[in-house]
Every structure is written in C-alpha cells, then in structure tokens.
Short mmCIF file of C-alpha atoms in Angstrom, two decimals:
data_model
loop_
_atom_site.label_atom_id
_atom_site.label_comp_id
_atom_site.label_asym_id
_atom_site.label_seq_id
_atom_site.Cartn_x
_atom_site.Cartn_y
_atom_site.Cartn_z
CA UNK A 415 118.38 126.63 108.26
CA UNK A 416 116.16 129.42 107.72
CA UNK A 417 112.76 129.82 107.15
CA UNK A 418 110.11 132.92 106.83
CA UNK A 419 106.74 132.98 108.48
CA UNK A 420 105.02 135.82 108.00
CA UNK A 421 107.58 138.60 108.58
CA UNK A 422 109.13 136.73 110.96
CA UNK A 423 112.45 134.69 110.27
CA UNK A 424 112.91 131.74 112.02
CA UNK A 425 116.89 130.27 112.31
CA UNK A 426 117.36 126.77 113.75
CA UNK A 427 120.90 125.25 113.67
CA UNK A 428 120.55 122.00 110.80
CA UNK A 429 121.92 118.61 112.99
CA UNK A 430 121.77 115.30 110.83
CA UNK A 431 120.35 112.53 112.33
CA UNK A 432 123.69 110.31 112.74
CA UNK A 433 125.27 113.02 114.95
CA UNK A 434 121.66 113.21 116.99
CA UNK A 435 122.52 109.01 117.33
CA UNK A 436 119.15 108.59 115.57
CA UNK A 437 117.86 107.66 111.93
CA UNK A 438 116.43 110.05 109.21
CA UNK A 439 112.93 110.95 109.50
CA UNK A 440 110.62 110.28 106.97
CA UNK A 441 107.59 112.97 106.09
CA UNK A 442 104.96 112.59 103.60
CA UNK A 443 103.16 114.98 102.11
CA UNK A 444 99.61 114.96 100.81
CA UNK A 445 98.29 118.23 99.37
CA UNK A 446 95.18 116.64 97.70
CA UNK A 447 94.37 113.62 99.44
CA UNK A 448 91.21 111.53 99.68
CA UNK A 449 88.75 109.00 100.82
CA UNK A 450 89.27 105.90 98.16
CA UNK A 451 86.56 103.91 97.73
CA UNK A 452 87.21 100.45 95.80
CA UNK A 453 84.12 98.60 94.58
CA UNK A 454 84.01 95.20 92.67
CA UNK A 455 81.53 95.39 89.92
CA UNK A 456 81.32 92.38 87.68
CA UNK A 457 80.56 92.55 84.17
CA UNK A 458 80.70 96.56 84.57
CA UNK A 459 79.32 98.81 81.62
CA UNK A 460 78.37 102.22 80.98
CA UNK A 461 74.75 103.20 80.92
CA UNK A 462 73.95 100.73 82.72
CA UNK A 463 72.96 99.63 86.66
CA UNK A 464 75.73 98.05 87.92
CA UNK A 465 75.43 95.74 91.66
CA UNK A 466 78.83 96.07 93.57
CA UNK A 467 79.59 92.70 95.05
CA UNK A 468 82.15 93.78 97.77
CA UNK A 469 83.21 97.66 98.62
CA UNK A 470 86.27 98.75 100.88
CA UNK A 471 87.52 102.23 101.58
CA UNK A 472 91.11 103.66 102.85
CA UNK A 473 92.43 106.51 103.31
CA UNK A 474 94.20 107.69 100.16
CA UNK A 475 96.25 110.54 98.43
CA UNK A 476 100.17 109.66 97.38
CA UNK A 477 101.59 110.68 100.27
CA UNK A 478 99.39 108.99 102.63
CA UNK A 479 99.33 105.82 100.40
CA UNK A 480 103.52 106.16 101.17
CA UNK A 481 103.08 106.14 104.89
CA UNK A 482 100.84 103.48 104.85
CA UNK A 483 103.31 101.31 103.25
CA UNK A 484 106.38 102.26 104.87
CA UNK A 485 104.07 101.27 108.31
CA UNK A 486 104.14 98.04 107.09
CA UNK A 487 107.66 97.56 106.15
CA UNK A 488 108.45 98.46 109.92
CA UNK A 489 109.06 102.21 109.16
CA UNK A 490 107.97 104.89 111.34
CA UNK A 491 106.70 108.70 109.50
CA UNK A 492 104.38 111.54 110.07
CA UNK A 493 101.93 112.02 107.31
CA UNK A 494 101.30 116.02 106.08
CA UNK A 495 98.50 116.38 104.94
CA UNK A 496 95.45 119.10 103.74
CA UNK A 497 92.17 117.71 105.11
CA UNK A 498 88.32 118.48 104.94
CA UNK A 499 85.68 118.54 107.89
CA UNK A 500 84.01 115.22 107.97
CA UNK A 501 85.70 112.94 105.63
CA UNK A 502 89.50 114.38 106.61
CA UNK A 503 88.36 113.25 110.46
CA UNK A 504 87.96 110.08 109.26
CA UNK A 505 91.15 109.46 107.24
CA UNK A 506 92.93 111.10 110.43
CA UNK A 507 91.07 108.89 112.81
CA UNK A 508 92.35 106.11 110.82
CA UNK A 509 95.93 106.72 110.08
CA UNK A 510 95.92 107.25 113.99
CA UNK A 511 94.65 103.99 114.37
CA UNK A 512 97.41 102.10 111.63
CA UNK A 513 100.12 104.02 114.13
CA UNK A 514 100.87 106.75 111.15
CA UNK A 515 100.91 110.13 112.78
CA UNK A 516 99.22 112.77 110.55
CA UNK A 517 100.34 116.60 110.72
CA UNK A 518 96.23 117.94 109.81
CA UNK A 519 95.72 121.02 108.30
CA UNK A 520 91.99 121.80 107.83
CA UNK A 521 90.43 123.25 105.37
CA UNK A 522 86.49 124.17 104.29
CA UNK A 523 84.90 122.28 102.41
CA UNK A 524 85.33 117.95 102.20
CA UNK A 525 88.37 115.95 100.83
CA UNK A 526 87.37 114.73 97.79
CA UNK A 527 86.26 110.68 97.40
CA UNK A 528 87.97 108.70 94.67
CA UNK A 529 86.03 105.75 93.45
CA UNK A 530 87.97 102.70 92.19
CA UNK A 531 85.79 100.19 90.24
CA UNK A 532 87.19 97.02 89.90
CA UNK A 533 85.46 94.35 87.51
CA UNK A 534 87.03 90.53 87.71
CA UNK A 535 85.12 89.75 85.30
CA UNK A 536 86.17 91.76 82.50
CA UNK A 537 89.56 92.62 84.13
CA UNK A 538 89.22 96.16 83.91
CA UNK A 539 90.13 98.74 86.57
CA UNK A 540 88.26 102.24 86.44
CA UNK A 541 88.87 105.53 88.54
CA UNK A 542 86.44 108.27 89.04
CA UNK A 543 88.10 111.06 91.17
CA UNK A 544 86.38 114.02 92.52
CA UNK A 545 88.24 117.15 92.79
CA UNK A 546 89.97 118.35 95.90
CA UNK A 547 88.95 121.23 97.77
CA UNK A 548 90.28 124.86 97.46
CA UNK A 549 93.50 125.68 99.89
CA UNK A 550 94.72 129.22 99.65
CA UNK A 551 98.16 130.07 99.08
CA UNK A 552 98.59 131.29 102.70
CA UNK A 553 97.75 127.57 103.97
CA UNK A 554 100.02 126.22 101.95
CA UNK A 555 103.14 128.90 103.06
CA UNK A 556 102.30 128.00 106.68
CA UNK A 557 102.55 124.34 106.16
CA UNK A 558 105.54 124.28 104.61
CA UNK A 559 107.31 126.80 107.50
CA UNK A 560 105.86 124.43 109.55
CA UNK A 561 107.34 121.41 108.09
CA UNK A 562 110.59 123.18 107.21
CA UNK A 563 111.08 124.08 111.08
CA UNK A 564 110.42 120.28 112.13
CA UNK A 565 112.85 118.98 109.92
CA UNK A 566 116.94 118.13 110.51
CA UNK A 567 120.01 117.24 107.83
CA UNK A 568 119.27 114.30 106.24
CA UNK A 569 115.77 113.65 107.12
CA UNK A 570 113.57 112.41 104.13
CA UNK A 571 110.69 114.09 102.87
CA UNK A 572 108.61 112.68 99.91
CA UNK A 573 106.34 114.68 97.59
CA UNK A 574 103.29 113.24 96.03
CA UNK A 575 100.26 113.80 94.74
CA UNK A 576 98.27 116.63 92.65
CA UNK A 577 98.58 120.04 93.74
CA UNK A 578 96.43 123.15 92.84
CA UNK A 579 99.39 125.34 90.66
CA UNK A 580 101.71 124.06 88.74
CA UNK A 581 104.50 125.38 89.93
CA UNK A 582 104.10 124.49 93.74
CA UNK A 583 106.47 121.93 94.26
CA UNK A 584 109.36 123.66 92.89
CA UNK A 585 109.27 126.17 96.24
CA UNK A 586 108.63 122.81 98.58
CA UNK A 587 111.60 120.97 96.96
CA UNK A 588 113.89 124.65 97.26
CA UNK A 589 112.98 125.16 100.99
CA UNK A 590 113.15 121.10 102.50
CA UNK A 591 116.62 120.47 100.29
CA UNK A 592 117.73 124.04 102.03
CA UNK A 593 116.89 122.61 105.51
CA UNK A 594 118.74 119.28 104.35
CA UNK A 595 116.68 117.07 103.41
CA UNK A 596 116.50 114.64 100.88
CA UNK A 597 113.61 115.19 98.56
CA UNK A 598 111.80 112.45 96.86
CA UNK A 599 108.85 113.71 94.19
CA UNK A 600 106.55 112.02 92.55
CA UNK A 601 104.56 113.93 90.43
CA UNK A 602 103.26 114.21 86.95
CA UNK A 603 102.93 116.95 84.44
CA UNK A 604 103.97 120.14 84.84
CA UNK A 605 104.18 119.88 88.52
CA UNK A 606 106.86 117.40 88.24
CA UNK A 607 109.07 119.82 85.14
CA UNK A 608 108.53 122.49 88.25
CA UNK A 609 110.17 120.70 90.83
CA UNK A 610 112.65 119.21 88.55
CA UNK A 611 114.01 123.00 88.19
CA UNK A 612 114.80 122.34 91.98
CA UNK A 613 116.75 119.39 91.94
CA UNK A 614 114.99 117.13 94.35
CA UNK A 615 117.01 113.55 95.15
CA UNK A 616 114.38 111.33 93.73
CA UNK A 617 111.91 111.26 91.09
CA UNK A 618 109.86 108.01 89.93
CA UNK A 619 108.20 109.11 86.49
CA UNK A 620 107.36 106.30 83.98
CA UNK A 621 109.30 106.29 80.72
CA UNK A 622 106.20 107.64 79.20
CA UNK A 623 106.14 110.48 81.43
CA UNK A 624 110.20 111.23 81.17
CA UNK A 625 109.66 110.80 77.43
CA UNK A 626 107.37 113.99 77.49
CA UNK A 627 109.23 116.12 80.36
CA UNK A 628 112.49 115.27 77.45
CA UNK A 629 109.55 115.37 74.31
CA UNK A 630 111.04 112.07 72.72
CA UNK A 631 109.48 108.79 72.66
CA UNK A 632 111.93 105.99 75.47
CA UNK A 633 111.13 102.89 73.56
CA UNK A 634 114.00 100.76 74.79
CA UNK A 635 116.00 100.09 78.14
CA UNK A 636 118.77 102.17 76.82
CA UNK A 637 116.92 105.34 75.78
CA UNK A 638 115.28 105.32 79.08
CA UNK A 639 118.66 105.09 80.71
CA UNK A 640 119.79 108.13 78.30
CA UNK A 641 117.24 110.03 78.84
CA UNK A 642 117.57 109.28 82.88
CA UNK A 643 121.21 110.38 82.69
CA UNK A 644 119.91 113.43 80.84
CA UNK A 645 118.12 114.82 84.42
CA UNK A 646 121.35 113.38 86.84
CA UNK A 647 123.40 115.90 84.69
CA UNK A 648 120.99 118.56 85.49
CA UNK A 649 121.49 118.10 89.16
CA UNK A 650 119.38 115.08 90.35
CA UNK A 651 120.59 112.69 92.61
CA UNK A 652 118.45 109.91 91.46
CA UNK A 653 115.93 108.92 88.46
CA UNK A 654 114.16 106.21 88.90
CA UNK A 655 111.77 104.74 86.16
CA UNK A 656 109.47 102.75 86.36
CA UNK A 657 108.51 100.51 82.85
CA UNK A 658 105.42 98.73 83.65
CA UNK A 659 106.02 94.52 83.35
CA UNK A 660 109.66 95.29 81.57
CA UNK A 661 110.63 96.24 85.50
CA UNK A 662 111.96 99.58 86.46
CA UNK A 663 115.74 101.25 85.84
CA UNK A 664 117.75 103.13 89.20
CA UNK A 665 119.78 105.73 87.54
CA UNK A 666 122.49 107.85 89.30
CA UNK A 667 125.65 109.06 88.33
CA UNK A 668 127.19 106.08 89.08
CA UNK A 669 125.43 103.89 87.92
CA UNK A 670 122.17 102.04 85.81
CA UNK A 671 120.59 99.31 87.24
CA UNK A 672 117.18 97.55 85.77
CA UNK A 673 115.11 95.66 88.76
CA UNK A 674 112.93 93.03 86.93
CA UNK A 675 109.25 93.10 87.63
CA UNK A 676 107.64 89.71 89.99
CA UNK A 677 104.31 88.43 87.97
CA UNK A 678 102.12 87.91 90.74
CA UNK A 679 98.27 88.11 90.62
CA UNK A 680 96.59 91.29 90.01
CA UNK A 681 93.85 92.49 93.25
CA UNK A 682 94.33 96.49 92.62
CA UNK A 683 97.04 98.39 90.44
CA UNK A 684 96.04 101.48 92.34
CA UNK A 685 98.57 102.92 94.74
CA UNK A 686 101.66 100.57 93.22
CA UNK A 687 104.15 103.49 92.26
CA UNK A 688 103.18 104.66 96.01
CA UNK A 689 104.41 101.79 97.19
CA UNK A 690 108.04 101.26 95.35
CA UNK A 691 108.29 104.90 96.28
CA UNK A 692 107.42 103.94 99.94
CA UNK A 693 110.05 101.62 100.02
CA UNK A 694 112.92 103.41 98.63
CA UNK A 695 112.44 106.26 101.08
CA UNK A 696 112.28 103.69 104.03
CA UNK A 697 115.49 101.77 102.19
CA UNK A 698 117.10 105.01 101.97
CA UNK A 699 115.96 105.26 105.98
CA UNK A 700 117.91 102.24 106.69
CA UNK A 701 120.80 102.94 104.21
CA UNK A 702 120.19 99.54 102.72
CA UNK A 703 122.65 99.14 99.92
CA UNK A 704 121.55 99.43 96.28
CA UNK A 705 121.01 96.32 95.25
CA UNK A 706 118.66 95.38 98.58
CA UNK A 707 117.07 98.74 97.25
CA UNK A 708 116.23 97.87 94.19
CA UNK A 709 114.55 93.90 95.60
CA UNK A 710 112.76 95.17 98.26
CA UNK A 711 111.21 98.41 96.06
CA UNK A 712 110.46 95.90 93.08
CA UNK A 713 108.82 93.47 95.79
CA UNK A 714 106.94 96.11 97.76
CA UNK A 715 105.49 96.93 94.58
CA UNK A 716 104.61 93.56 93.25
CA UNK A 717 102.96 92.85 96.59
CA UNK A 718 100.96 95.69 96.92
CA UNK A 719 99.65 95.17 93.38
CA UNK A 720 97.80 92.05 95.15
CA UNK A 721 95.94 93.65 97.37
CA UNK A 722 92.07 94.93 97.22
CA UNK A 723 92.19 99.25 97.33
CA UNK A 724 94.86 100.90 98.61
CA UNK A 725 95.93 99.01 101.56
CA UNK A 726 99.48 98.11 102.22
CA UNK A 727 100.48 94.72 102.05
CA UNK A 728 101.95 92.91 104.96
CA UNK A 729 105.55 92.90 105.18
CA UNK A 730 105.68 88.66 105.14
CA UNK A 731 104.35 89.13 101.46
CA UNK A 732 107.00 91.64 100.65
CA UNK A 733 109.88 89.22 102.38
CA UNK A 734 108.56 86.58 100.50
CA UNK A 735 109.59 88.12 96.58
CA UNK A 736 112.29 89.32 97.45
CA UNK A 737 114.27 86.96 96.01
CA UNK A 738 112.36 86.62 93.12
CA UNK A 739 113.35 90.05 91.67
CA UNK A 740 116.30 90.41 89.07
CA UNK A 741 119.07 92.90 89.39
CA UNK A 742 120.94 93.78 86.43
CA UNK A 743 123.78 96.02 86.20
CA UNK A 744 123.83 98.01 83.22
#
C-alpha cells in the first residue's frame, strides 16, 4: 500500500486478515457526527409549547450509529470519527463505555445536536439537525493517512454520514479500496454519485435515491433490480436497496435477491438504514453466506426500528426475526 502524508510517503506491505489467522476489521467513519437527542412530545404542533414526556440522548452520526449496532451483534470495530470540545468528550466517553473504540479527531467548535421529536400520539417523527462544525481540508487528509496506514487486505471500512464537499468520499473510497479494503458507503446526494465514480463494494441507497443518481422513477421490484444492475456494470460489487415496507433487493452480478420487510412495532425509524448497513458489514465480517445476509440485515433492521433514539437493539431481539424474514431469489 501506499499512502502520502505531507511530503512524506509511507509504504506498508498489504497482508489480508486470513493469512494474519485473524478476521477483517471493521472501521466506521463519522465525518459529521452528533449528540441525538430523542424527545416524546404528545400531541406535538407548531407554534405552540410543547411538554416532552420522556427524553433520551446517544451518541449519533452514521458511522457511529454502525458501530453501535455491530457491538451488539457481537462484532468488534473502531469508530473514526471528527469531534467537538465538550459534547465530542461525551459521545467518546460513551462509546468507550459500550466497548466501541473511537479514533477522535478534535476539532473547534461543538458537534452539532440533532433533536428527534417523537409524538405517539399523532404518530409523527420530526428531526431538527444542527449543522456540524467546520473541519479543514488538512484534518481530513491526515485522517484518512491515518486510517489508510492502520488498515490490511480485506479489512472493512464503512462510509456514512454528511460530509462538508461533495466530492469527499470519492478520494476516501480511492485510497481504503487501494489499501484493500472493502468499502461500504452510504451516502446521499451528490456525495454518494462522487464515491460511486470510485467503485466502493457496497452502497445502500433507497430506490428513490438510485432513481435520481439514474434520473428515472424505480416504481417496481424489477426496475429497481435494472437500475441496480445498471451500477454492478459500472464496477460495484454490491447494490443494495432498500424499499421501505416492500423489503429491500441484494444485487450483485450474480445475482438479485429481495429480503421481505418484518412488521414489528414502530419506537424510532431513526438510525434503521444504519443498522441493516451495520449488519451486512459484520455478516460480511463473518463471511455468513448470502442468504443468512440478507435475514439477519432485514432483522437487525426491523429490530432496531423498535427501539426509543438511536440505540442498538439487543442481539436476542435480532435472533428472534430472523426467521421471520423472506428470501426470494429473483
């Protein structure tokens, strides 16, 4: 592998992790994380004073939400991430004490709070998210040399989140899948066309969200699979989409498979894609086949959907809807 720092260039000799005798590591990354705060508010409205009834708070961002889960499946990874003074001490204090090791780079100013407003009442879910704080391009060239010298053939390093330019992902995807790693990005928007151009080995976009990278409208299982098929002939491993209640389609070159969605009771929808992400990277981890893939991703999701915030759920619930997820080979 090679990476630059500075002037200097740093060569390290790439050995996967079944000729070390060990499995893949798994790295998140979190370029925009935050403090999520998740309020219930009955009978919420606008203009109005509203009394929260119960209030919780985790640390959040994509990235972090993916460690968080894979922690619970029984997966081990270290957690990137871009973090203020006082709040970022916090979120690091408690990742430390969920066993999730964080890789900390500070930066002025606070991580931004996100405030989730949940009314039962109404059955309406609301976000309000502040905006991150500044990083400077030079922070973000030294984390990734950093990362990019940590990591061996075949480790596993997931994407996720917002980032400040557009086109930042598409150099993180370039230099971790030229160190050997497996990329998996979820983004949205131009960040996620940018670090398409790069070929990572996963995305998770919603049809709505492949329908505009592609600028067609995916109204049925088989234009989603088209348009999936579209990207693995552009040089991506895997396209996974996720459909809401119609389930979710796995698309490779070898195959289309649609996982059926688990009705289960609704506690937060916030953090859900996190979570099927979460567990494909730690399935992937394990080198579960494709099918056991595609039940435990659907399940991790469904479960996580019941919880308050963004907290993982336990990896009994996950076990336990498992078998309630249908696998059909398209």
């Amino acid at each position: 592998g090679r990476i630059r720092e500075g002037a200097r260039v740093v060569r390290r000799r790439r050995i996967p992790a079944q000729a070390r005798g060990a499995e893949p590591m798994i790295h998140t990354v979190t370029l925009n994380p935050a403090l999520d705060k998740t309020a219930q508010a009955p009978n919420f409205k606008l203009d109005a004073v509203t009394r929260i009834t119960e209030l919780r708070q985790d640390p959040g961002g994509k990235g972090i939400n993916v460690s968080k889960v894979i922690r619970q499946l029984g997966g081990t990874s270290t957690a990137w991430a871009v973090l203020g003074v006082n709040t970022g001490r916090y979120i690091r204090e408690t990742l430390a004490e969920q066993g999730i090791e964080c890789r900390a780079f500070e930066v002025e100013g606070e991580t931004r709070t996100n405030l989730k407003v949940i009314d039962p009442e109404g059955g309406t879910h609301t976000d309000i998210n502040e905006p991150g704080p500044q990083v400077s391009d030079d922070m973000l060239d030294a984390m990734l040399a950093r990362l990019v010298a940590e990591l061996d053939a075949g480790d596993i390093v997931v994407l996720a989140g917002s980032v400040a330019r557009g086109d930042t992902y598409f150099g993180w995807v370039e230099a971790c899948r030229g160190a050997g790693a497996k990329v998996f990005l979820d983004a949205d928007g131009e960040k996620l066309v940018a670090g398409i151009r790069a070929c990572p080995f996963l995305i998770k976009p919603n049809e709505i969200e492949l329908g505009s990278i592609l600028g067609r409208t995916l109204d049925t299982d088989e234009k989603v699979a088209d348009a999936a098929r579209e990207l693995v002939s552009r040089g991506l491993d895997n396209v996974v989409v996720s459909m809401g209640g119609a389930g979710a389609l796995f698309v490779s070159a070898d195959h289309v498979v649609k996982g059926g969605s688990v009705r289960v009771p609704v506690g937060s929808t916030v953090g859900a894609g996190d979570s099927v992400v979460a567990a494909l990277a730690y399935a992937e981890q394990q080198g579960l086949p494709l099918e056991d893939k595609v039940r435990l991703s659907m399940a991790t999701g469904a479960a996580n959907v019941m919880q308050s915030g963004t907290q993982a759920a336990p990896r009994e619930l996950v076990d336990s809807l498992v078998d309630k997820v249908s696998v059909t080979w398209l």
